[in-house]
mmCIF file of C-alpha atoms in Angstrom:
data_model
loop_
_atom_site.group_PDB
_atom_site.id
_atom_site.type_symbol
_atom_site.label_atom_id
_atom_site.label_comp_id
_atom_site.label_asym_id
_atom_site.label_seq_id
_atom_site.Cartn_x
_atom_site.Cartn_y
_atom_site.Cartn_z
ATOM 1 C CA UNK A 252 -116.849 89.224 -189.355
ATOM 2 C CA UNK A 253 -119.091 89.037 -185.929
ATOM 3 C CA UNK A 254 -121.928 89.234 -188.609
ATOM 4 C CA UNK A 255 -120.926 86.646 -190.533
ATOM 5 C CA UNK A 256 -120.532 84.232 -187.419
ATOM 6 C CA UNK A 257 -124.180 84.961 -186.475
ATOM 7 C CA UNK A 258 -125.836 84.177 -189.692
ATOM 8 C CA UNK A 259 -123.849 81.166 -190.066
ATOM 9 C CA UNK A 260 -124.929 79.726 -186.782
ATOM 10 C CA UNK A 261 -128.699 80.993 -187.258
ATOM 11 C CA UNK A 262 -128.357 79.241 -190.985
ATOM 12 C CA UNK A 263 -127.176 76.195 -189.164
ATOM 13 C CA UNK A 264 -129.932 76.602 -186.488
ATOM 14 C CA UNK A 265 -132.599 77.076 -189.179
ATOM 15 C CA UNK A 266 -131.728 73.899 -191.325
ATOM 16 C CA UNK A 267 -131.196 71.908 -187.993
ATOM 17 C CA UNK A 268 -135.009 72.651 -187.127
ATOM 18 C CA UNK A 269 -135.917 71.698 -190.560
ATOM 19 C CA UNK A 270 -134.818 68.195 -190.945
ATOM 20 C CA UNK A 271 -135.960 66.873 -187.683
ATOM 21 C CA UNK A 272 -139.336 68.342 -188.801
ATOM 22 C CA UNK A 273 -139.336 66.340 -192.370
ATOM 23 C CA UNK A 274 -137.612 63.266 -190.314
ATOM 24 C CA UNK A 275 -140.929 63.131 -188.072
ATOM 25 C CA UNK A 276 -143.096 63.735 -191.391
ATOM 26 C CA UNK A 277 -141.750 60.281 -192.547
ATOM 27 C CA UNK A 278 -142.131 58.653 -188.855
ATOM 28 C CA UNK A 279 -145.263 59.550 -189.306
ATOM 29 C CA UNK A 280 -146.134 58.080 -192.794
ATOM 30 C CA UNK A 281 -144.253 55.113 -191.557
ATOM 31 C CA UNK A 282 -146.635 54.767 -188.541
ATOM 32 C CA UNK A 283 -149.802 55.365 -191.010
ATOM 33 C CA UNK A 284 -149.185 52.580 -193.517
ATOM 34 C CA UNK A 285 -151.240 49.469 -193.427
ATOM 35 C CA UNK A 286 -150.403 46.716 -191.711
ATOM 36 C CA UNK A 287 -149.875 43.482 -192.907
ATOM 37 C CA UNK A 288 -149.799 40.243 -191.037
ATOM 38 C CA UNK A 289 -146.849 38.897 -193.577
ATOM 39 C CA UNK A 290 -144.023 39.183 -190.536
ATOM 40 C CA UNK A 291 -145.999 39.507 -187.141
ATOM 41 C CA UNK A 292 -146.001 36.705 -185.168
ATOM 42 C CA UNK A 293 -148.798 33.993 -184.384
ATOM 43 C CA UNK A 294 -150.518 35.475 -181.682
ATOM 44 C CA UNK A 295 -150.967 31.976 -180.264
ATOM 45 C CA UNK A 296 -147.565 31.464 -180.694
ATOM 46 C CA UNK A 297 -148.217 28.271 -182.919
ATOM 47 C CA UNK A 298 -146.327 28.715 -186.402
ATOM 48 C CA UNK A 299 -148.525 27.422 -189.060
ATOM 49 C CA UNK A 300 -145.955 25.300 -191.300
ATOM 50 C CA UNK A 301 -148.861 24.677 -193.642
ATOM 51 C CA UNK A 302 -149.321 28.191 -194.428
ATOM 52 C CA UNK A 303 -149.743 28.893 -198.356
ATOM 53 C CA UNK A 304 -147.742 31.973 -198.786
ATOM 54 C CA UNK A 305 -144.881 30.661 -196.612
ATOM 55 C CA UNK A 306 -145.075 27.401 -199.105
ATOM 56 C CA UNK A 307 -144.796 29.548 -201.832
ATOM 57 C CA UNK A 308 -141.979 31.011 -200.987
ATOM 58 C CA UNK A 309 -140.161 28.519 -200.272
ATOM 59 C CA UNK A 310 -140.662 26.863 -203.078
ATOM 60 C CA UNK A 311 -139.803 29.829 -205.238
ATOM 61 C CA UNK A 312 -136.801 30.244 -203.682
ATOM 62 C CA UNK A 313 -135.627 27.157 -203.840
ATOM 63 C CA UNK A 314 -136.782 25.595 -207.627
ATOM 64 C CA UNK A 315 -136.893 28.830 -208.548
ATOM 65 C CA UNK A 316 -133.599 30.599 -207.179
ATOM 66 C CA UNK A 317 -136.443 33.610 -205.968
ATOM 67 C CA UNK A 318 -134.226 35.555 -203.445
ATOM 68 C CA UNK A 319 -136.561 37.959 -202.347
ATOM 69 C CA UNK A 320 -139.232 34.761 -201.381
ATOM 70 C CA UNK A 321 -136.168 33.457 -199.570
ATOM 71 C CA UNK A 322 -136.008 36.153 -197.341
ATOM 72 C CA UNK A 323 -139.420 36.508 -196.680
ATOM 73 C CA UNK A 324 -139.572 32.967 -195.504
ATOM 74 C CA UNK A 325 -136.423 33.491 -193.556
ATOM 75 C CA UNK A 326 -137.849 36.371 -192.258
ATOM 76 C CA UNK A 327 -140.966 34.824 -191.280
ATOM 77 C CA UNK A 328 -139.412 31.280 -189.214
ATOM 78 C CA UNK A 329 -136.791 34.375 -187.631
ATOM 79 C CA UNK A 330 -139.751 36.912 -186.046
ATOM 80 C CA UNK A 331 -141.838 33.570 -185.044
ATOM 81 C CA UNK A 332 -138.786 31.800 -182.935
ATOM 82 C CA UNK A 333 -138.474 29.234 -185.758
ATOM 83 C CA UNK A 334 -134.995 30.711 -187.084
ATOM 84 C CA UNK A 335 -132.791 27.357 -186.449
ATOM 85 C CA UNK A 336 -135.652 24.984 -188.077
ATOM 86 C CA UNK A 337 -135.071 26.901 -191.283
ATOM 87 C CA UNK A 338 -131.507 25.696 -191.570
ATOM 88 C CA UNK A 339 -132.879 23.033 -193.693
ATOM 89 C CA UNK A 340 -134.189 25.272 -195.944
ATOM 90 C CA UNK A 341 -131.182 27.787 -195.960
ATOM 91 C CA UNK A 342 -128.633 24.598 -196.553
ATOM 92 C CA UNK A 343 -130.818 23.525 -200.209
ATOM 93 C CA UNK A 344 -130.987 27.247 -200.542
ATOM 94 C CA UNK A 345 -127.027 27.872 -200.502
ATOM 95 C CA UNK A 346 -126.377 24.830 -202.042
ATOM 96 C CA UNK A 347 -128.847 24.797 -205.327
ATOM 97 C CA UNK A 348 -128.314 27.970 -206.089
ATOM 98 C CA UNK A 349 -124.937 29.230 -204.585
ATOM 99 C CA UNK A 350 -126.906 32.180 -202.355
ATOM 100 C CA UNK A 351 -124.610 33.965 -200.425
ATOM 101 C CA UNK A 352 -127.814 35.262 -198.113
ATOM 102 C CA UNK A 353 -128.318 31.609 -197.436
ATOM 103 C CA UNK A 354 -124.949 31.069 -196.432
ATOM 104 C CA UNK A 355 -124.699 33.403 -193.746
ATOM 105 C CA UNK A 356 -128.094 32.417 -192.479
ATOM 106 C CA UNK A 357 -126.433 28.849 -191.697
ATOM 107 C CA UNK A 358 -123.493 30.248 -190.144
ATOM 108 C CA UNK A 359 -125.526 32.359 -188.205
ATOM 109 C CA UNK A 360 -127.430 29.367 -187.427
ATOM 110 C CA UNK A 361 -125.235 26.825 -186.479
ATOM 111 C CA UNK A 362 -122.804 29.076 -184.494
ATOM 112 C CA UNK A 363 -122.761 29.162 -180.691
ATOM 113 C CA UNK A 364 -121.902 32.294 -178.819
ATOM 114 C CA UNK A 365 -118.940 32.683 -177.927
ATOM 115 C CA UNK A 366 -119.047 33.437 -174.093
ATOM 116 C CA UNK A 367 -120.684 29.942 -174.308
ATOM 117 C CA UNK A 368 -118.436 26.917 -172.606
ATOM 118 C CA UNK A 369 -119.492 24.849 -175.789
ATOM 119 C CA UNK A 370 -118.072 27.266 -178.069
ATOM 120 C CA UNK A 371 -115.085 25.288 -178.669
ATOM 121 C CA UNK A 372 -116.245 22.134 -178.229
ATOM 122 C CA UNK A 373 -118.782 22.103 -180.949
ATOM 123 C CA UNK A 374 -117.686 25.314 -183.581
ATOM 124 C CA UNK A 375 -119.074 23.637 -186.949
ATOM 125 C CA UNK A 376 -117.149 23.072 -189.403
ATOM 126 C CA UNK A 377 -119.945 23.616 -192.211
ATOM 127 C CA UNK A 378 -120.840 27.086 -190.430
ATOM 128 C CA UNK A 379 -116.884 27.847 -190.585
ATOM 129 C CA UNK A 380 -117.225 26.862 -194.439
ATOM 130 C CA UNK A 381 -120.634 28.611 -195.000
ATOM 131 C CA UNK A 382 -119.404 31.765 -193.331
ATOM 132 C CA UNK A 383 -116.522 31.788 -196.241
ATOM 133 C CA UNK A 384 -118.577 30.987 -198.886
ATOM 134 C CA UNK A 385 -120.589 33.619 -197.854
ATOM 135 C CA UNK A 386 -117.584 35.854 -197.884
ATOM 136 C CA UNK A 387 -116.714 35.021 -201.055
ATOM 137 C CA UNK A 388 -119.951 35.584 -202.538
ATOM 138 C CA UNK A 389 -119.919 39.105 -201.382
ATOM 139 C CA UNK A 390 -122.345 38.777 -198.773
ATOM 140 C CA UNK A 391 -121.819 42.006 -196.757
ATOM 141 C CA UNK A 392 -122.500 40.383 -192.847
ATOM 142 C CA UNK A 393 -120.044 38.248 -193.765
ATOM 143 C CA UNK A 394 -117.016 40.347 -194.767
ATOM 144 C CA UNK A 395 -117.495 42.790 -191.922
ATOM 145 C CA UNK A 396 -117.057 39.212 -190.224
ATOM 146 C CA UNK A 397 -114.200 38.159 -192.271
ATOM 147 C CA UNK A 398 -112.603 41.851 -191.605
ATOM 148 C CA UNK A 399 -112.952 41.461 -187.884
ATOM 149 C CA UNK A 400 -112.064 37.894 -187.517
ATOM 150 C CA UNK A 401 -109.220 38.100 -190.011
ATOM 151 C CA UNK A 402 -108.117 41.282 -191.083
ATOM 152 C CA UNK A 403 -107.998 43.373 -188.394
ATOM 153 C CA UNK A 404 -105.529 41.150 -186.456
ATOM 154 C CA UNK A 405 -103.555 40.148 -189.327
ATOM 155 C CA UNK A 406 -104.203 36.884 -190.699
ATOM 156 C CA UNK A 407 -105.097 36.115 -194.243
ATOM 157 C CA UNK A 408 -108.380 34.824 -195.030
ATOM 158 C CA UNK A 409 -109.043 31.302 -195.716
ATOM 159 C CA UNK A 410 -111.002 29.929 -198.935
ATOM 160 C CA UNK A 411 -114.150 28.240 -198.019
ATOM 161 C CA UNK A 412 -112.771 24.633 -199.274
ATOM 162 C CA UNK A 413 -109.805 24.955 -197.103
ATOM 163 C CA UNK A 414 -112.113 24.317 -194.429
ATOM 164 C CA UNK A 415 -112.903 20.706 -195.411
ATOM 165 C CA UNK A 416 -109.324 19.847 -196.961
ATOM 166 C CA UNK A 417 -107.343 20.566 -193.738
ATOM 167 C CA UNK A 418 -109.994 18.244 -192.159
ATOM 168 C CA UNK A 419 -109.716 15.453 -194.718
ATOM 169 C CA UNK A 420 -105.958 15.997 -194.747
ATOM 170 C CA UNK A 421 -105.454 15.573 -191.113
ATOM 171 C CA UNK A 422 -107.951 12.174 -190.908
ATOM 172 C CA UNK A 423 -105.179 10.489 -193.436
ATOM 173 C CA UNK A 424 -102.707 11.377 -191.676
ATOM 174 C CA UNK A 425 -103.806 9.895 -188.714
ATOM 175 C CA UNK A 426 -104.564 6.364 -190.015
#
């Protein structure tokens, strides 16, 4: 039995030392690969708008419905401080071609933080709706949201048109 204890934890010890030694193999190849300038920032810090591959991807994503260009656009206004001036482009994204991605990018974009004293004040009502949408596109950020928000203290989730109804609903009512 004392046997058996000893080559278990000297098995254990063994394949321990094993995977950290294949984990820093693939740091490594990670750390070797080229470079490419396709998500570093300007070094001047000047973001060229009229840069062709960002064009192109816009414009793939959003005539063509191109997800993956989306996100490299995305990516590339996020890592160059630009992230809120590609709401336009996330809004005709979400709304052409019903991109749940695009949807949580405005949510994400419009919200305010919430230790913020204009949190309540100015919550949007399109993020609240995009958030949903999101939701109920499957988009993963957004039901971990929707699970936190919701879920976990009990209250049912709303649909994404609710949002605007309860709004129109209550400016009637008002008149």
């Amino acid at each position: 039995m004392k046997n058996l204890i000893i080559l278990t934890i000297l098995f254990l010890l063994f394949n321990c030392n094993k995977n950290t030694s294949k984990e820093n193999i693939e740091l490594k190849d990670v750390l070797n690969e080229k470079q490419t300038n396709e998500y570093v920032p300007y070094k001047d810090d000047k973001f060229d708008f009229n840069d062709k591959a960002l064009k192109e991807n816009l414009n793939n994503a959003i005539y063509k419905g191109d997800t993956l260009a989306y996100n490299r656009a995305c990516k590339q206004y996020a890592i160059n401080g630009r992230y809120k001036e590609f709401l336009y482009y996330a809004i005709v994204m979400a709304e052409k071609n019903n991109y749940g991605n695009a949807y949580w990018d405005i949510s994400n974009i419009l919200s305010a933080e919430e230790d913020s004293p204009l949190f309540d004040k100015y919550k949007s009502k399109y993020g609240n709706y995009s958030i949903l949408k999101a939701y109920e596109l499957g988009q993963r950020g957004a039901k971990s949201s929707m699970n936190y928000v919701y879920t976990e203290k009990g209250k049912p989730i709303p649909s994404s048109s609710s949002v605007y109804c309860s709004e129109k609903a209550s400016s009637k009512n008002g008149r």
